[in-house]
PDB file of C-alpha atoms in Angstrom:
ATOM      1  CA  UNK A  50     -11.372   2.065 -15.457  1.00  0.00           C
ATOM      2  CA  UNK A  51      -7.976   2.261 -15.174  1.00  0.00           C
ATOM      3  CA  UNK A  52      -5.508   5.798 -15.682  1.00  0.00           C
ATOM      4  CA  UNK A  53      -3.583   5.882 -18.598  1.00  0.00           C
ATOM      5  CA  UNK A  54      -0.630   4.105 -18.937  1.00  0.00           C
ATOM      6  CA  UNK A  55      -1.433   2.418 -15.726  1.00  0.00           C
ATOM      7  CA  UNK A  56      -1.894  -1.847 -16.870  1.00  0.00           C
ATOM      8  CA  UNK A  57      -3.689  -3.740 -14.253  1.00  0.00           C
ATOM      9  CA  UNK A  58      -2.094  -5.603 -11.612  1.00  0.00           C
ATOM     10  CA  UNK A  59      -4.063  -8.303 -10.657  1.00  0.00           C
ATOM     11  CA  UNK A  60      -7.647 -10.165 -11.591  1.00  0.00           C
ATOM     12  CA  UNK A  61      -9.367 -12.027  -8.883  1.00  0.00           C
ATOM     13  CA  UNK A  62     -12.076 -14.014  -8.651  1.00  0.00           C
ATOM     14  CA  UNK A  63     -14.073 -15.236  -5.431  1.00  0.00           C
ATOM     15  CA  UNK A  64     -15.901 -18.406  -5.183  1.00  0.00           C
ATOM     16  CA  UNK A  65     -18.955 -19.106  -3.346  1.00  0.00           C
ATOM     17  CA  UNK A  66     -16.684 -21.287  -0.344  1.00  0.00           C
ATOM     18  CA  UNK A  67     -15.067 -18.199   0.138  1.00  0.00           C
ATOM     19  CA  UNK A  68     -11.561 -18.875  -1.622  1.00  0.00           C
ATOM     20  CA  UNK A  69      -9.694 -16.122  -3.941  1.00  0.00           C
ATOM     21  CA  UNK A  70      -8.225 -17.145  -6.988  1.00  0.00           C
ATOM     22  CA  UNK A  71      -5.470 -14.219  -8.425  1.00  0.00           C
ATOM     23  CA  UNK A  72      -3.548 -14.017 -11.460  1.00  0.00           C
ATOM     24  CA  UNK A  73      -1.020 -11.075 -12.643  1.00  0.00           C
ATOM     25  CA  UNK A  74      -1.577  -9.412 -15.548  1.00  0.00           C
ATOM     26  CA  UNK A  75      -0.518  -6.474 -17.196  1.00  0.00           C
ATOM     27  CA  UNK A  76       2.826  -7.049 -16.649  1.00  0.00           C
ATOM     28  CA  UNK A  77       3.040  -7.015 -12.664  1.00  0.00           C
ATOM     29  CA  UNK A  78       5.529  -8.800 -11.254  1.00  0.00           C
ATOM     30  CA  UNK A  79       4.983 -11.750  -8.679  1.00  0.00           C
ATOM     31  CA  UNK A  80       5.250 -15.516  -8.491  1.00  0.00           C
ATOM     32  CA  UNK A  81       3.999 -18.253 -10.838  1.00  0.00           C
ATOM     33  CA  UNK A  82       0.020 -16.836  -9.521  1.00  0.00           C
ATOM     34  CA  UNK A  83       1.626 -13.354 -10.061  1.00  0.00           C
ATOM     35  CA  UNK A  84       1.721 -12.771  -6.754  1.00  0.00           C
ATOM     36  CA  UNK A  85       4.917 -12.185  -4.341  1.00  0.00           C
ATOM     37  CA  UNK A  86       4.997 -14.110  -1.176  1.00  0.00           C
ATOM     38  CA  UNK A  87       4.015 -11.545   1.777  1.00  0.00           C
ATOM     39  CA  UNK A  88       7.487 -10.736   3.220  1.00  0.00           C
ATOM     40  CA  UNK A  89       9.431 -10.809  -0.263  1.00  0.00           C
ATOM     41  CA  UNK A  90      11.293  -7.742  -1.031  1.00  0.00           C
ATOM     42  CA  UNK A  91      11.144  -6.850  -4.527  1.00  0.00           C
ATOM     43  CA  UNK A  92      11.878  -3.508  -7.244  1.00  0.00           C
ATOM     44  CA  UNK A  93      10.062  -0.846  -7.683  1.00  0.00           C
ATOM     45  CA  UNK A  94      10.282   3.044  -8.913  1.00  0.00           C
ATOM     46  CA  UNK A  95       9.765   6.133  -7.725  1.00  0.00           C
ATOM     47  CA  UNK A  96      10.323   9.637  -8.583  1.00  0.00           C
ATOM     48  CA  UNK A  97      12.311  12.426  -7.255  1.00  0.00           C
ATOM     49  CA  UNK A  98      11.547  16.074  -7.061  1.00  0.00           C
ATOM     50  CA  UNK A  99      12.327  16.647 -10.422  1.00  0.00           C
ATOM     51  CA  UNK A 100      10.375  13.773 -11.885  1.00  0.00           C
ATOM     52  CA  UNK A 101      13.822  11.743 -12.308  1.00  0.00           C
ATOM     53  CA  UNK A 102      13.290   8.318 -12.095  1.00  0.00           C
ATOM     54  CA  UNK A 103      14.751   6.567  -8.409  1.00  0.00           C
ATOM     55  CA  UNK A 104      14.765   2.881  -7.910  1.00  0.00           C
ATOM     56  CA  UNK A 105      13.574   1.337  -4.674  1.00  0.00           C
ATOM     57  CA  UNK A 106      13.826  -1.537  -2.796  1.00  0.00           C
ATOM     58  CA  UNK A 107      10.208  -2.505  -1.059  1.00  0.00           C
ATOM     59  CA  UNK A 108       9.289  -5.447   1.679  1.00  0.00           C
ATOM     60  CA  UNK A 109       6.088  -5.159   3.150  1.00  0.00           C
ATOM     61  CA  UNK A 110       6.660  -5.463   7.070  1.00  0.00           C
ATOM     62  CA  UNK A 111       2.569  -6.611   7.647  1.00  0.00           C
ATOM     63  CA  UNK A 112      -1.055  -6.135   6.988  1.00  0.00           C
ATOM     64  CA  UNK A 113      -2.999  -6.079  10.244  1.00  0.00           C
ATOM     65  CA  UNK A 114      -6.157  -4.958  11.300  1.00  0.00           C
ATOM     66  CA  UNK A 115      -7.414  -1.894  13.113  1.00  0.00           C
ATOM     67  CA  UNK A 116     -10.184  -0.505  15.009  1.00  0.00           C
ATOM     68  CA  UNK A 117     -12.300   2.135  14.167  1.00  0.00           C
ATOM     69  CA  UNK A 118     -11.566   3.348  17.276  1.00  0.00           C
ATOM     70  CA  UNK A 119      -7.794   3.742  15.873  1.00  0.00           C
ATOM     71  CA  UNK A 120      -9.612   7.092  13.935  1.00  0.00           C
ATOM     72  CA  UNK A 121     -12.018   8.840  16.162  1.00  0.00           C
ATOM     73  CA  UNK A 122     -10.555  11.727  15.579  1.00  0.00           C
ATOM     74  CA  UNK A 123     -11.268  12.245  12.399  1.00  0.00           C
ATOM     75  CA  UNK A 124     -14.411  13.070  10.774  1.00  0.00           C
ATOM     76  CA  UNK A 125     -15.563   9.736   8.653  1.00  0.00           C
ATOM     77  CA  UNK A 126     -18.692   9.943   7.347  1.00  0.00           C
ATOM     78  CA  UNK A 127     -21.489   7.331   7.905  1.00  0.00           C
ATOM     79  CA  UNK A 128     -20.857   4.461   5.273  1.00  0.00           C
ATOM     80  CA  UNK A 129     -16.758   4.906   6.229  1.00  0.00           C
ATOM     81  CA  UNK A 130     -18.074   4.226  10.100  1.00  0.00           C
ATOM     82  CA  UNK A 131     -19.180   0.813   8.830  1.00  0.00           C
ATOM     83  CA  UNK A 132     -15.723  -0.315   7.546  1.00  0.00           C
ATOM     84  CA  UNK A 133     -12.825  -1.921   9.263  1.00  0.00           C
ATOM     85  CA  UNK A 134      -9.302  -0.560   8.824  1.00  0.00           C
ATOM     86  CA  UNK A 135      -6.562  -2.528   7.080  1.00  0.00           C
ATOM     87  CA  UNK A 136      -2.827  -0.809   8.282  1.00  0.00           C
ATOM     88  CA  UNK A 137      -0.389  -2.026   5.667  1.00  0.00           C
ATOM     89  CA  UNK A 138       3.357  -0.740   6.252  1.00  0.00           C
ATOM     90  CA  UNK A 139       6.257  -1.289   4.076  1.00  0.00           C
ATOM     91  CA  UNK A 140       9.650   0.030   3.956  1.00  0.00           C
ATOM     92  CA  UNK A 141      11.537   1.499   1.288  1.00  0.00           C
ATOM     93  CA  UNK A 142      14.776   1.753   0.525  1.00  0.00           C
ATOM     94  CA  UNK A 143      16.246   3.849  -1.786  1.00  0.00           C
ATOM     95  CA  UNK A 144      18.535   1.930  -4.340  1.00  0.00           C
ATOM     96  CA  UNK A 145      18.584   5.105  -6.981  1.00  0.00           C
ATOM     97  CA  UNK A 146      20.895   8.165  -6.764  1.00  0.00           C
ATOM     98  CA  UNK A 147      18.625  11.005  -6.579  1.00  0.00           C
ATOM     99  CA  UNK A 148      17.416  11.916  -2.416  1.00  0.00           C
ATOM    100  CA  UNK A 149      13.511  11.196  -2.219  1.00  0.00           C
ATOM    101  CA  UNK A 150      10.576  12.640  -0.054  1.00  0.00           C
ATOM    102  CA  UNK A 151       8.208  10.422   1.865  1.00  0.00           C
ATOM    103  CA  UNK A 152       5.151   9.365   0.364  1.00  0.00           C
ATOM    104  CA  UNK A 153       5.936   6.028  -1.384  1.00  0.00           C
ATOM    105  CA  UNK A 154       3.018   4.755   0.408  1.00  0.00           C
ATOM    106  CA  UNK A 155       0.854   6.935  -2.093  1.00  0.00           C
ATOM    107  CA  UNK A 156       1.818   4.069  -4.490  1.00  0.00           C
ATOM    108  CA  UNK A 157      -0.135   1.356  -2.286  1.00  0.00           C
ATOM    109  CA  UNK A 158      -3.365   0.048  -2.917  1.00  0.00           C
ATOM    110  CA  UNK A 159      -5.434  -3.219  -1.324  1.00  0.00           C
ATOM    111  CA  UNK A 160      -6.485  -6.127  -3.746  1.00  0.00           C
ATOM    112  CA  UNK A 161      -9.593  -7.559  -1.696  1.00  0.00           C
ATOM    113  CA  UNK A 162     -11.298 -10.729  -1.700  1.00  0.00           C
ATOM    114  CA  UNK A 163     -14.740  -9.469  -3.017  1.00  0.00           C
ATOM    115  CA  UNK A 164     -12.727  -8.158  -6.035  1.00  0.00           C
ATOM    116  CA  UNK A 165     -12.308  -4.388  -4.622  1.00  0.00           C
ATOM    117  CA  UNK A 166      -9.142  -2.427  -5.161  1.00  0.00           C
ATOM    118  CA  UNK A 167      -9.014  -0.256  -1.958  1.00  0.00           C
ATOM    119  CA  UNK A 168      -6.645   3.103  -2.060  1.00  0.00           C
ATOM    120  CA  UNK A 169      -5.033   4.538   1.147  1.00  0.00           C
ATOM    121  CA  UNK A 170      -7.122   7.001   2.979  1.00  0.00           C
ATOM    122  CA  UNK A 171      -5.850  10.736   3.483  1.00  0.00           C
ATOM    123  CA  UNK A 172      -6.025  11.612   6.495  1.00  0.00           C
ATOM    124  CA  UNK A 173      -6.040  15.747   7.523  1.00  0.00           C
ATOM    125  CA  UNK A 174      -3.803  15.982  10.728  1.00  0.00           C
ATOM    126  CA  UNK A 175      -2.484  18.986  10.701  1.00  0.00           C
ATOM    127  CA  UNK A 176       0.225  19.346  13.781  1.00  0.00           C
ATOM    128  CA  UNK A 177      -1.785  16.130  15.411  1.00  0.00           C
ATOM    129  CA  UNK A 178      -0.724  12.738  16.612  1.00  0.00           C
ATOM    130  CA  UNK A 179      -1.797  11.060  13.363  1.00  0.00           C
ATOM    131  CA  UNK A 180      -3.308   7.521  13.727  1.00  0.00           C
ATOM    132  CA  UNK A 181      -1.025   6.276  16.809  1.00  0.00           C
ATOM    133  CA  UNK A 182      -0.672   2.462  14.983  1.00  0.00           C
ATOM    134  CA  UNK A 183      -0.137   3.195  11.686  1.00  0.00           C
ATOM    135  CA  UNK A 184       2.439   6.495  11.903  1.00  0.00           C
ATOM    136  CA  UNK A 185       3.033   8.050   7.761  1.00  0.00           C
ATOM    137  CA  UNK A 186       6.511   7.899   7.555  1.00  0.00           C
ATOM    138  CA  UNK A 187       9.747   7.046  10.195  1.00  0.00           C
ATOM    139  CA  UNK A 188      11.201   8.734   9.877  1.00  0.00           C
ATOM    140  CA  UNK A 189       9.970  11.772   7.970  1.00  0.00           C
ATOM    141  CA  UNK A 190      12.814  13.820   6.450  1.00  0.00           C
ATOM    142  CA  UNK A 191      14.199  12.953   3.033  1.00  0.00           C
ATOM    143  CA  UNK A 192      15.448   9.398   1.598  1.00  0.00           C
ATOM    144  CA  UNK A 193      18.753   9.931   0.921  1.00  0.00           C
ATOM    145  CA  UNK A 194      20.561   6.939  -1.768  1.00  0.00           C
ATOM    146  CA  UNK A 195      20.694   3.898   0.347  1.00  0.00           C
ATOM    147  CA  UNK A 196      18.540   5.161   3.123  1.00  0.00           C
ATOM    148  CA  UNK A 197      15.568   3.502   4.580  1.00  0.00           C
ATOM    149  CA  UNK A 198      12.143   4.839   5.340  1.00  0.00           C
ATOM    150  CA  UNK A 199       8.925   2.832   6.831  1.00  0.00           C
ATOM    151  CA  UNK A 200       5.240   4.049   5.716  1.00  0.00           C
ATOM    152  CA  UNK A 201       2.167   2.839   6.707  1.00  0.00           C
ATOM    153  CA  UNK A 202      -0.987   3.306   5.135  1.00  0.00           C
ATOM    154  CA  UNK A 203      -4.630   3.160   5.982  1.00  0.00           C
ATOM    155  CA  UNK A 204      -6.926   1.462   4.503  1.00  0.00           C
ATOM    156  CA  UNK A 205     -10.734   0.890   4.865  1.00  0.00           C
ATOM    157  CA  UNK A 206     -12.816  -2.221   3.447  1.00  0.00           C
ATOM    158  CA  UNK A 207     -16.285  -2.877   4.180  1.00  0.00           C
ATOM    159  CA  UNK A 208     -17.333  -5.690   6.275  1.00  0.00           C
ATOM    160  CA  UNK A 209     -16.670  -8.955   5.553  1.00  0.00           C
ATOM    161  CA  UNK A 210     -14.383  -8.370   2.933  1.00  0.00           C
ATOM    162  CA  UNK A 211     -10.453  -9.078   3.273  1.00  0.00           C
ATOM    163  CA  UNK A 212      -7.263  -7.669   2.020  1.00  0.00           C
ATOM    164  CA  UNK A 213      -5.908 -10.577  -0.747  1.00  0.00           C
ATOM    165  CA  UNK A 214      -2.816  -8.364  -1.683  1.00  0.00           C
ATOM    166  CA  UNK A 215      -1.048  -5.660  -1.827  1.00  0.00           C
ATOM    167  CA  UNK A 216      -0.164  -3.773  -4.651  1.00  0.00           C
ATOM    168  CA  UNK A 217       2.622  -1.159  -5.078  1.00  0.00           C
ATOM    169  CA  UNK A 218       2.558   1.091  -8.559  1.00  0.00           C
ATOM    170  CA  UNK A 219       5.674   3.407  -8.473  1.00  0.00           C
ATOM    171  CA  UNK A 220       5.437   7.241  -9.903  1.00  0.00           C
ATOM    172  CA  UNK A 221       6.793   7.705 -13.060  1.00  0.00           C
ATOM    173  CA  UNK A 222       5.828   6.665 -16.732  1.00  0.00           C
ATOM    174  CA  UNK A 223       5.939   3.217 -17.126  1.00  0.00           C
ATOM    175  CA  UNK A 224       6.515   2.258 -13.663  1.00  0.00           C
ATOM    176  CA  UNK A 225       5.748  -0.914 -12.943  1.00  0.00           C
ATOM    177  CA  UNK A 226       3.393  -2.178 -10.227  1.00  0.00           C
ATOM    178  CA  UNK A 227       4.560  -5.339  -7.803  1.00  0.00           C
ATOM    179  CA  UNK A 228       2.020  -7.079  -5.876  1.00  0.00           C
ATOM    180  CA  UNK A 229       2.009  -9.382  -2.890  1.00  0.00           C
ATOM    181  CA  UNK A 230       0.059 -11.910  -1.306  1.00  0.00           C
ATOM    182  CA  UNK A 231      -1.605 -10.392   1.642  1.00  0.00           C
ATOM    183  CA  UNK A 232      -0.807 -11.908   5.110  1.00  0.00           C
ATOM    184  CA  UNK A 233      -3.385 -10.682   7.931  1.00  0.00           C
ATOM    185  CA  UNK A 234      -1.091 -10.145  11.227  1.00  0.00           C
ATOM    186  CA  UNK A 235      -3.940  -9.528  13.441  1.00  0.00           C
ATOM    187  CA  UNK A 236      -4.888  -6.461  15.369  1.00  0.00           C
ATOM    188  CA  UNK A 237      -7.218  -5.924  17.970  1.00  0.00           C
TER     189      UNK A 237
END
């Protein structure tokens, strides 16, 4: 189930070696497997306060892997204590000509191998230190045209399952979604 208007990014399939097979559909954008190499900046949209459309510029910066240590302060519950988190930051830059808050990163789901499609976690810190390796937004004030911002997102996949890309759907009617191949950077 998908939301309205929303086309699917990506369908993957997982053979019994191990391997991912991914194709684009719905119109994504990506390579000849419809995926973007991992470090390839690419287009995408946003929108401003007043719902105007802004364009962006997105690279992903890395996909590496955390500890659930990373989160003991918050309150997961018991199945999210059996899950390993997945930091993936990107930065955006604001090619439009409207000013835009933080929160791209609200845009940014994980494509996994076992077929999942894993959103970002909220996290309630209110006045806290966050999640030390993965900070929201830096900086966090508005996105002025041509300014840059860097978001990082949490994610959390079960157990031997692994990010296979990342997918970024912009605000906005129509926006398209641009997905990447996923590149592990390590962690721990």
């Amino acid at each position: 189930m998908l939301p309205k208007g929303r086309p699917p990014a990506t369908v993957s399939y997982k053979d019994d070696g191990g391997d991912t097979l991914m194709w684009q559909v719905g119109g994504a954008k990506g390579g000849s497997d419809g995926l973007l190499a991992p470090d390839v900046p690419a287009d995408g949209i946003t929108t401003d306060s007043r719902d105007r459309p802004v364009s962006l510029r997105i690279t992903p910066k890395g996909v590496r892997t955390g500890s659930l240590a990373d989160l003991s302060r918050f309150d997961l519950d018991a199945d999210q204590k059996k899950m390993i988190p997945f930091y993936v930051t990107m930065q955006y830059r604001n090619s439009g000509k409207y000013d835009v808050v933080p929160g791209m990163s609200d845009g940014v789901t994980l494509r996994t191998a076992g077929g999942r499609t894993v959103r970002k976690m909220t996290l309630l810190d209110i006045g806290g230190p966050g999640v030390a390796r993965c900070p929201e937004a830096v900086p966090y004030k508005m996105v002025k045209p041509n300014g840059v911002v860097t978001e990082c997102s949490v994610h959390l996949l079960p157990k031997g399952d692994a990010p296979a890309a990342v997918v970024f759907t912009g605000a906005g009617a129509g926006s398209p979604s641009v997905t990447w191949r996923a590149q592990i950077d390590g962690g721990e």
